[in-house]
Amino acid sequence: MYFRRVLRPSSPARTRSDIPGDAPAGGRPPAGGSGRRTASLKAVRTAGALLAAGALLLAACSAAQSRHRAVPATQAVLAALPRSTPPALLPYYTQKLTWRDCGAPGFQCATMKAPLDYADPGAGEIRLAVARTRATGPGERLGSLLVNPGGPGGSGIDFLQRFAGIGYPAEIRARYDLVALDPRGVARSEPVQCLDDRAMDTYTQTDVTPDDPAEIDALTAAYRSFAEGCGAHAPRLLRHVSTVEAARDMDVLRAVLGDPKLTYVGASYGTYLGATYAGLFPDRVGRLVLDGAVDPSLSARRMNLDQTAGFETAFQSFARDCVRHDDCPLGGPGTTPRQAGDRLAAFFRELDARPLLTGDPDGRRLGEALATTGVIAAMYDQGAWPQLRGALTAAMTRHDGSALLALSDSYYERDTKGHYANLMYANAAVNCLDMPPAFSSPDEVAKALPAFEKASPVFGRSLAWSALNCGYWPVRATGEPHRIEARGAAPIVVVGTTRDPATPYRWAESLAAQLSSARLLTYDGDGHTAYGRGSRCIDDAINTYLLEGTPPAEGKRCS
């Protein structure tokens, strides 16, 4: 599954979860948050699903009255936890953090303890990495602002140190301590591991548009190997990386920081995490911004299908821009997006038969799988469109696959030494635990292919087969689709972008309809997420909310 995440800035060549993002579970595209890394708060990819641990579901007893978009009236609702802290959890809620220098000027790091299993706090604990940068002043300090870039699997600490802590508006950094947590299983917080780097190279090159039974067997074998690797490396941890548990960790952190309520900005999958927090702890909601919203009421299959359509919408926007340029290899003036898509699809088929040389020191060639990932990576942000245009030109006219390979590597977080970050492993671990799989067998995928190919003639086939990964996961899902109402919560701002590829706008409409106190803020534009992407209207509305507590007017739209 899925999508989304916001990535920190860097050079154009490095251009997410937050994705799914944000990547479909198992490290296959379109992982949600991320053209991902650009010079402002640009979004990349990432999505997730939910629920776990304990009797957290409550059957809905009345029809939902939607202000934005209808949601199922009889679906289970995430129930709030008791307001009082259980005695067994008090040692965690009252712990003292020891802050230390962490190598990045202006930032401090600490380690926070949390129970591995909230249902059985005595069964062991997990150590979670935390970082902060203190409010710079002037002005009265407003407390802590927790940030999450999505994924699932995106490092909050990397995002804080590389962007939010230095790139958020000065007035926000003046009044808030900016804080980040690497969620359980991610980066510095006991990271999930699945494959060694060479095996991951093989995995990312696996053909995800199988043409015959032998290729289907090869793909399912790859999924099984990936899942078995995760299970072998982290058998206990895999059962306790759910979004519900991560949201409960956030509440421990809130208490440890001394904040009576949580103030939070979450992007892509981070919106699912933030909404889950609001559903569990509505009385502790401060100012929550959920940017690039995920709809928790959807099944994994529906999420994947919606994302497939979202990436098609993004590609059509790219194609319309591309054909205006003399160097576009997909056509010239008068070429329709559908014709451009047909040319790209034909190129993918050529790569399936004859991969291109890339000059990669490890001998990797550009096949259909890596090329598709590279194109999808650039769909997260229109700032990456020129880079993608150049990469396609090099591959399609000069038979040089190196630039598309670089885009794919940036998506997978593979560095120049061939090492992968744990993003894709954590992404699969969270997604596959949060929700039952989209598909459980190749036969189910085959039956769904017409719907996926209708949603996207360019990406539909590969994204349908990519959604099979969780069908082989070694741990049974503990969550299911549900609504989140968070009754009694303070106003929550839900942000949706009309042509967001990874978290389609309809998801923002649906989440805003579910949350009892939500205000929907709409960005009419391209790319994944909206805050910090160049719209002064969006930024001013969010900054005013964070600084003054005043949410945007109902129905506010920006461009």
XYZ file of C-alpha atoms in Angstrom:
559
model
C 0.000 0.000 0.000
C 0.405 3.327 0.033
C 1.755 6.632 -0.117
C 2.951 9.543 1.406
C 5.412 11.543 3.221
C 6.967 14.957 3.129
C 10.682 15.015 2.580
C 13.237 17.510 3.621
C 14.903 19.676 1.015
C 18.102 18.973 -0.844
C 19.470 19.263 -4.331
C 17.172 18.641 -7.316
C 18.966 15.402 -8.110
C 17.812 14.011 -4.788
C 14.184 14.839 -5.302
C 7.943 12.160 0.426
C 5.986 9.376 2.911
C 4.439 11.050 3.565
C 2.290 8.241 1.603
C 0.252 5.284 1.299
C 2.506 9.213 0.667
C 3.812 9.084 1.281
C 4.815 3.975 -0.783
C 2.523 1.060 -0.971
C 3.279 -1.372 1.745
C 6.309 -3.437 1.097
C 8.379 -0.758 -0.482
C 6.703 -0.695 -3.873
C 5.581 2.569 -5.440
C 3.661 4.767 -4.892
C 5.118 5.214 -1.548
C 3.093 8.090 0.043
C 4.309 11.528 1.278
C 7.409 12.342 -2.041
C 9.829 15.234 -7.189
C 10.367 15.159 -3.596
C 13.178 17.045 -2.106
C 13.120 20.678 -3.085
C 14.065 23.991 -1.581
C 10.916 24.610 0.434
C 8.459 22.466 2.318
C 7.730 20.405 -0.752
C 5.752 17.287 -0.438
C 6.723 13.902 -1.513
C 4.934 10.747 -0.917
C 3.230 8.633 1.704
C -0.788 6.634 3.554
C -1.524 4.063 6.129
C -4.469 2.503 7.784
C -5.280 1.855 11.328
C -6.460 0.627 14.579
C -4.999 -1.919 16.914
C -4.637 -2.826 20.563
C -7.612 -3.213 22.743
C -11.314 -2.612 22.269
C -10.952 0.685 20.474
C -13.841 0.335 18.064
C -17.319 1.482 18.847
C -20.188 0.792 16.473
C -21.656 3.958 15.059
C -25.165 4.560 16.332
C -26.342 7.337 14.066
C -25.996 8.521 10.516
C -23.056 10.782 9.773
C -24.100 14.257 8.737
C -21.397 15.393 6.363
C -20.537 19.018 5.854
C -18.021 18.095 3.193
C -18.433 14.557 1.904
C -20.632 11.634 2.882
C -19.000 8.859 4.910
C -20.388 5.436 5.846
C -22.965 5.844 8.611
C -22.715 2.336 10.039
C -18.944 1.965 10.089
C -17.029 1.496 13.312
C -15.718 4.622 15.016
C -12.412 4.973 16.834
C -13.329 5.278 20.500
C -11.594 7.608 22.922
C -9.438 6.138 25.679
C -10.246 6.886 29.321
C -9.123 10.335 30.436
C -7.231 9.027 33.447
C -3.809 7.496 32.930
C -3.663 3.820 34.002
C -1.308 3.319 36.976
C 0.844 0.909 34.982
C 1.617 3.711 32.509
C 2.442 6.410 35.053
C 6.208 5.663 35.060
C 6.261 6.431 31.338
C 4.156 9.580 31.638
C 6.319 10.951 34.451
C 9.773 10.077 33.100
C 12.384 12.802 32.730
C 14.207 13.183 29.456
C 17.944 13.794 29.424
C 18.651 16.209 26.595
C 22.029 16.152 24.876
C 23.715 17.663 21.885
C 23.030 15.554 18.805
C 25.542 16.878 16.312
C 23.266 19.351 14.547
C 23.782 22.929 15.758
C 20.749 24.248 17.610
C 19.168 20.849 18.207
C 18.998 18.581 21.243
C 18.228 14.872 21.326
C 16.888 12.501 23.957
C 15.596 8.959 24.347
C 12.069 8.323 25.592
C 10.802 5.005 26.885
C 7.370 3.588 26.045
C 5.764 0.204 26.611
C 6.182 -2.165 23.721
C 2.583 -3.301 24.270
C 0.156 -0.821 25.823
C -2.210 -3.677 26.623
C 0.546 -5.317 28.698
C 2.944 -2.592 29.910
C 4.964 -5.075 31.930
C 5.929 -7.102 28.849
C 8.863 -4.911 27.879
C 9.569 -1.451 26.582
C 10.785 0.318 23.474
C 13.227 3.213 23.265
C 12.167 6.087 21.030
C 14.374 8.858 19.672
C 13.251 12.456 20.220
C 14.734 15.774 19.083
C 13.891 19.427 19.620
C 14.969 22.972 18.905
C 13.970 25.588 21.446
C 11.793 28.606 20.742
C 13.938 31.501 19.637
C 11.711 34.389 20.763
C 10.669 37.110 20.935
C 7.141 36.649 22.168
C 5.482 34.396 24.701
C 6.375 30.726 24.279
C 3.323 28.719 23.183
C 4.652 25.284 24.123
C 5.831 22.424 21.906
C 4.913 21.878 18.258
C 5.319 18.247 17.221
C 5.948 17.599 13.517
C 5.662 14.421 11.472
C 6.534 14.138 7.741
C 4.489 11.041 6.986
C 5.464 7.759 5.402
C 4.713 5.691 7.302
C 8.419 5.323 7.876
C 9.560 8.919 7.473
C 12.002 10.120 10.122
C 10.555 12.977 12.127
C 14.007 13.868 13.438
C 15.510 14.144 9.954
C 12.603 16.326 8.906
C 12.992 18.545 11.956
C 16.736 18.993 11.579
C 16.832 19.361 7.809
C 13.738 21.464 7.285
C 11.138 22.301 9.915
C 13.586 23.462 12.580
C 15.250 25.883 10.191
C 12.654 26.368 7.438
C 9.332 26.830 9.213
C 8.214 30.479 9.363
C 10.284 32.548 11.781
C 7.217 33.523 13.794
C 6.391 29.834 14.392
C 9.960 29.010 15.433
C 9.985 32.061 17.724
C 6.972 30.942 19.741
C 7.228 27.147 19.759
C 9.798 24.559 20.695
C 9.778 22.405 17.547
C 9.865 18.722 18.441
C 10.012 15.474 16.475
C 9.797 11.803 17.304
C 10.974 8.918 15.159
C 7.958 6.607 15.492
C 8.487 3.072 16.720
C 10.253 0.951 14.120
C 11.528 4.010 12.223
C 15.080 5.336 11.764
C 16.561 5.805 15.269
C 13.651 4.189 17.163
C 14.505 0.477 17.031
C 14.184 0.372 13.240
C 12.540 -2.507 11.439
C 14.952 -4.275 9.079
C 14.010 -6.760 6.368
C 16.650 -7.234 3.654
C 20.323 -6.500 3.202
C 21.191 -3.879 0.605
C 21.987 -6.309 -2.209
C 18.730 -8.190 -1.631
C 16.844 -4.895 -1.595
C 18.418 -4.010 -4.951
C 17.023 -7.235 -6.352
C 13.637 -6.610 -4.770
C 13.228 -3.109 -6.206
C 13.962 -4.440 -9.711
C 11.340 -7.196 -9.554
C 8.876 -7.022 -12.425
C 5.547 -5.716 -11.085
C 3.670 -6.117 -14.374
C 3.878 -9.900 -14.725
C 2.917 -11.255 -18.144
C 2.760 -14.990 -17.481
C 2.566 -17.511 -14.619
C 6.335 -17.664 -14.243
C 6.588 -13.905 -13.743
C 3.671 -13.988 -11.287
C 5.500 -16.678 -9.320
C 8.659 -14.557 -9.300
C 6.751 -11.555 -7.979
C 4.993 -13.473 -5.215
C 8.301 -15.090 -4.268
C 9.806 -11.610 -3.901
C 6.940 -10.524 -1.662
C 7.284 -13.653 0.450
C 11.043 -13.160 0.798
C 10.580 -9.538 1.830
C 7.948 -10.472 4.429
C 9.985 -13.376 5.780
C 13.001 -11.105 6.137
C 10.999 -8.616 8.174
C 9.609 -11.381 10.354
C 13.029 -12.894 10.963
C 14.649 -9.596 11.970
C 11.875 -8.185 14.179
C 9.381 -10.869 15.236
C 8.103 -9.047 18.363
C 8.397 -5.512 17.074
C 6.282 -6.237 13.987
C 3.277 -6.785 16.250
C 3.651 -3.383 17.885
C 4.251 -0.732 15.227
C 0.625 0.212 14.629
C -0.553 3.773 14.179
C -2.620 3.510 17.355
C 0.495 2.620 19.350
C 2.466 5.431 17.705
C -0.321 7.874 18.619
C -0.173 6.696 22.215
C 3.593 7.295 22.177
C 2.833 10.864 21.103
C 0.673 11.333 24.177
C 3.462 10.106 26.429
C 5.769 12.616 24.751
C 3.218 15.413 25.214
C 3.100 14.716 28.935
C 6.871 14.383 29.287
C 7.320 17.746 27.566
C 4.915 19.328 30.039
C 2.220 20.313 27.542
C -1.417 19.964 28.663
C -2.537 19.632 25.030
C -0.860 18.489 21.813
C -0.026 20.982 19.081
C 0.899 19.145 15.898
C 1.556 19.465 12.174
C 1.321 16.168 10.320
C 1.685 15.671 6.572
C 0.396 12.791 4.471
C 0.464 9.650 6.657
C 1.121 12.098 9.484
C -2.515 13.176 9.099
C -3.658 9.662 9.830
C -1.396 9.585 12.860
C -2.684 12.969 14.042
C -6.328 12.077 13.456
C -5.821 8.843 15.373
C -4.388 10.850 18.266
C -7.445 13.108 18.190
C -9.766 10.103 18.207
C -8.011 8.510 21.185
C -7.425 11.714 23.184
C -9.980 14.333 22.042
C -9.716 16.275 25.308
C -5.947 16.696 24.770
C -6.174 18.154 21.258
C -4.618 21.582 20.988
C -3.948 22.986 17.512
C -3.744 20.177 14.957
C -2.926 20.665 11.277
C -3.525 17.617 9.072
C -2.060 18.394 5.641
C -2.560 15.972 2.743
C -5.244 14.030 4.550
C -5.749 10.266 4.634
C -9.266 8.842 4.894
C -9.298 6.160 7.626
C -12.718 4.861 6.573
C -11.386 3.308 3.358
C -10.221 -0.239 2.804
C -6.701 -0.901 1.591
C -7.985 -1.806 -1.854
C -9.981 1.407 -2.163
C -7.004 3.448 -0.967
C -4.787 1.875 -3.594
C -7.370 2.427 -6.317
C -7.878 6.060 -5.309
C -4.139 6.622 -5.294
C -3.836 5.055 -8.717
C -6.344 7.584 -10.022
C -4.479 10.325 -8.166
C -1.193 9.510 -9.845
C -2.953 9.481 -13.212
C -4.303 12.978 -12.492
C -0.816 14.136 -11.550
C 0.679 12.580 -14.681
C -1.861 14.344 -16.878
C -0.866 17.659 -15.294
C 2.787 16.818 -15.932
C 2.041 15.797 -19.520
C 0.207 19.045 -20.263
C 3.238 20.937 -19.000
C 5.779 18.678 -20.690
C 4.433 19.011 -24.234
C 4.797 22.805 -24.037
C 8.580 22.333 -23.981
C 10.756 21.602 -26.988
C 12.625 18.854 -25.131
C 9.564 16.814 -24.106
C 10.000 13.227 -25.317
C 6.273 12.463 -24.894
C 5.075 14.760 -27.682
C 4.743 18.382 -28.725
C 2.025 21.024 -28.925
C -1.305 19.394 -29.610
C -0.350 16.102 -27.941
C -3.049 15.112 -25.460
C -2.258 13.740 -21.994
C -3.691 10.393 -23.107
C -1.352 10.285 -26.108
C 1.592 11.228 -23.883
C 0.573 8.455 -21.494
C 0.426 5.955 -24.344
C 3.999 6.875 -25.310
C 5.210 6.501 -21.744
C 3.442 3.161 -21.370
C 5.033 1.954 -24.611
C 8.435 3.016 -23.268
C 7.814 1.057 -20.069
C 7.016 -2.031 -22.160
C 10.281 -1.600 -24.060
C 12.177 -1.470 -20.764
C 10.436 -4.637 -19.632
C 12.070 -6.414 -22.561
C 15.340 -4.462 -22.830
C 16.530 -2.575 -19.728
C 18.827 0.389 -20.281
C 22.404 0.840 -19.157
C 22.822 3.337 -16.317
C 26.516 3.402 -15.452
C 25.600 2.185 -11.971
C 28.678 0.791 -10.158
C 26.593 -2.129 -8.909
C 25.558 -3.035 -12.425
C 21.890 -2.143 -12.118
C 20.033 -1.451 -15.352
C 16.882 0.588 -15.756
C 14.007 -1.823 -16.179
C 10.299 -1.126 -16.096
C 10.005 -1.368 -12.320
C 12.717 1.189 -11.500
C 11.610 3.514 -14.310
C 8.022 3.496 -13.069
C 9.200 4.307 -9.558
C 11.315 7.167 -10.878
C 8.371 8.701 -12.717
C 6.074 8.287 -9.718
C 8.652 9.947 -7.456
C 8.420 13.110 -9.544
C 4.628 13.196 -9.378
C 4.698 14.376 -5.750
C 5.839 17.883 -6.596
C 5.662 19.888 -9.789
C 9.062 21.345 -8.875
C 10.515 18.013 -10.019
C 8.837 18.062 -13.427
C 11.822 19.615 -15.260
C 14.065 16.958 -13.745
C 11.692 14.228 -14.856
C 11.431 15.706 -18.347
C 15.213 15.628 -18.635
C 15.413 12.101 -17.250
C 12.823 10.837 -19.728
C 14.600 12.596 -22.585
C 17.895 10.941 -21.668
C 16.291 7.524 -21.394
C 13.958 7.662 -24.392
C 16.226 9.432 -26.893
C 19.780 8.686 -25.725
C 19.174 5.299 -24.072
C 20.718 6.559 -20.830
C 18.789 5.366 -17.785
C 20.962 7.012 -15.123
C 18.729 10.017 -14.379
C 15.562 7.966 -13.981
C 17.513 5.554 -11.783
C 18.550 8.496 -9.587
C 14.905 9.501 -9.178
C 14.014 5.944 -8.231
C 16.879 5.777 -5.726
C 15.731 9.003 -4.100
C 12.279 7.503 -3.686
C 13.651 4.378 -2.033
C 16.187 6.387 0.022
C 19.126 4.470 -1.446
C 22.361 6.423 -1.030
C 25.366 6.591 -3.352
C 27.044 3.751 -1.464
C 24.132 1.429 -2.151
C 22.703 1.558 1.383
C 18.969 1.796 1.969
C 17.397 3.656 4.874
C 14.709 1.695 6.694
C 11.865 3.757 5.222
C 10.432 0.997 3.049
C 10.706 -1.620 5.771
C 8.893 0.531 8.306
C 6.375 1.527 5.654
C 5.393 -2.073 5.061
C 5.419 -2.953 8.756
C 2.992 -0.182 9.680
C 0.698 -0.480 6.663
C 0.394 -4.257 6.843
C -0.385 -4.149 10.565
C -2.839 -1.272 10.344
C -5.227 -2.775 7.795
C -6.131 -6.088 6.135
C -4.353 -6.512 2.801
C -5.731 -5.076 -0.398
C -5.285 -8.447 -2.085
C -4.547 -11.915 -0.745
C -3.756 -13.742 -3.972
C -2.722 -13.154 -7.581
C -6.222 -14.178 -8.667
C -7.683 -11.277 -6.710
C -5.279 -8.863 -8.388
C -6.130 -10.236 -11.818
C -9.845 -9.641 -11.230
C -9.175 -6.059 -10.128
C -6.829 -5.154 -12.991
C -9.552 -3.656 -15.242
C -10.555 -1.192 -12.509
C -6.939 -0.178 -11.853
C -6.120 0.163 -15.549
C -9.221 2.292 -16.015
C -8.104 4.513 -13.126
C -4.668 4.878 -14.717
C -3.719 3.518 -18.127
C -0.104 4.456 -17.310
C 0.326 3.170 -13.754
C -2.719 0.982 -13.072
C -1.220 -2.423 -13.787
C 1.944 -1.895 -11.750
C 0.120 -0.331 -8.806
C -2.430 -3.141 -8.674
C 0.275 -5.803 -8.474
C 2.225 -3.688 -5.972
C -0.772 -3.803 -3.650
C -0.390 -7.574 -3.233
C 2.566 -7.316 -0.847
C 0.660 -7.349 2.452
C -1.020 -10.576 1.418
C 2.141 -12.408 2.508
C 2.859 -10.483 5.689
C 3.955 -12.649 8.656
C 1.767 -10.782 11.178
C -2.002 -10.566 10.984
C -3.415 -7.059 10.686
C -4.833 -5.662 13.912
C -6.729 -2.746 12.388
C -9.622 -2.231 10.035
C -11.241 0.692 8.206
C -13.078 3.027 10.568
C -14.218 6.575 11.038
C -12.616 9.064 13.409
C -14.913 11.634 14.999
C -12.891 12.936 17.969
C -15.993 14.392 19.627
C -15.168 17.171 22.039
C -11.854 18.050 20.382
C -10.813 21.643 19.767
C -10.954 22.847 16.133
C -8.744 20.775 13.800
C -7.556 22.065 10.411
C -7.673 19.505 7.581
C -5.836 20.558 4.416
C -6.478 19.056 0.981
C -4.850 19.727 -2.404
C -7.156 19.348 -5.374
C -4.685 17.467 -7.592
C -2.710 15.664 -4.904
C -1.467 12.340 -6.359
C -0.809 10.443 -3.139
C -3.620 11.632 -0.868
C -6.500 12.545 -3.190
C -8.573 15.591 -2.321
C -11.653 13.490 -1.653
C -9.814 11.985 1.314
C -9.482 15.428 2.885
C -13.181 16.019 2.293
C -14.043 12.727 3.949
C -11.757 13.178 6.966
C -13.083 16.698 7.518
C -16.613 15.297 7.406
C -15.777 12.666 10.014
C -13.954 14.854 12.538
C -16.556 16.667 14.622
C -14.541 19.897 14.894
C -12.733 19.975 11.540
C -12.307 22.915 9.210
C -11.420 22.009 5.634
C -8.801 24.241 4.010
C -8.480 23.668 0.252
C -5.462 24.315 -1.958
C -6.389 24.405 -5.638
C -3.152 23.148 -7.129
C -0.780 20.306 -7.960
C 1.519 18.265 -5.779
C 1.368 16.498 -2.452
C 0.347 18.588 0.585
C 0.033 22.391 0.711
C 1.768 24.022 3.694
C 5.033 25.681 2.715
C 4.587 25.011 -1.014
C 4.363 28.638 -2.094
C 0.739 29.603 -1.431
C 0.763 32.608 0.871
C -2.959 32.123 1.385
C -2.441 28.592 2.755
C 0.584 29.537 4.835
C -1.085 32.578 6.379
C -4.168 30.567 7.309
C -2.125 27.836 8.994
C 0.262 30.264 10.699
C -2.663 32.259 12.115
C -4.208 29.077 13.457
C -0.969 27.912 15.079
C -0.181 31.315 16.602
C -3.644 32.545 17.555
C -5.797 29.428 17.651
C -8.191 30.828 15.034
C -9.018 28.242 12.346
C -9.679 29.290 8.750
C -13.220 30.151 7.743
C -15.446 27.269 6.713
C -14.933 26.483 3.016
C -11.794 28.584 2.577
C -9.992 27.919 -0.712
C -6.545 29.053 -1.819
C -4.422 28.798 -4.925
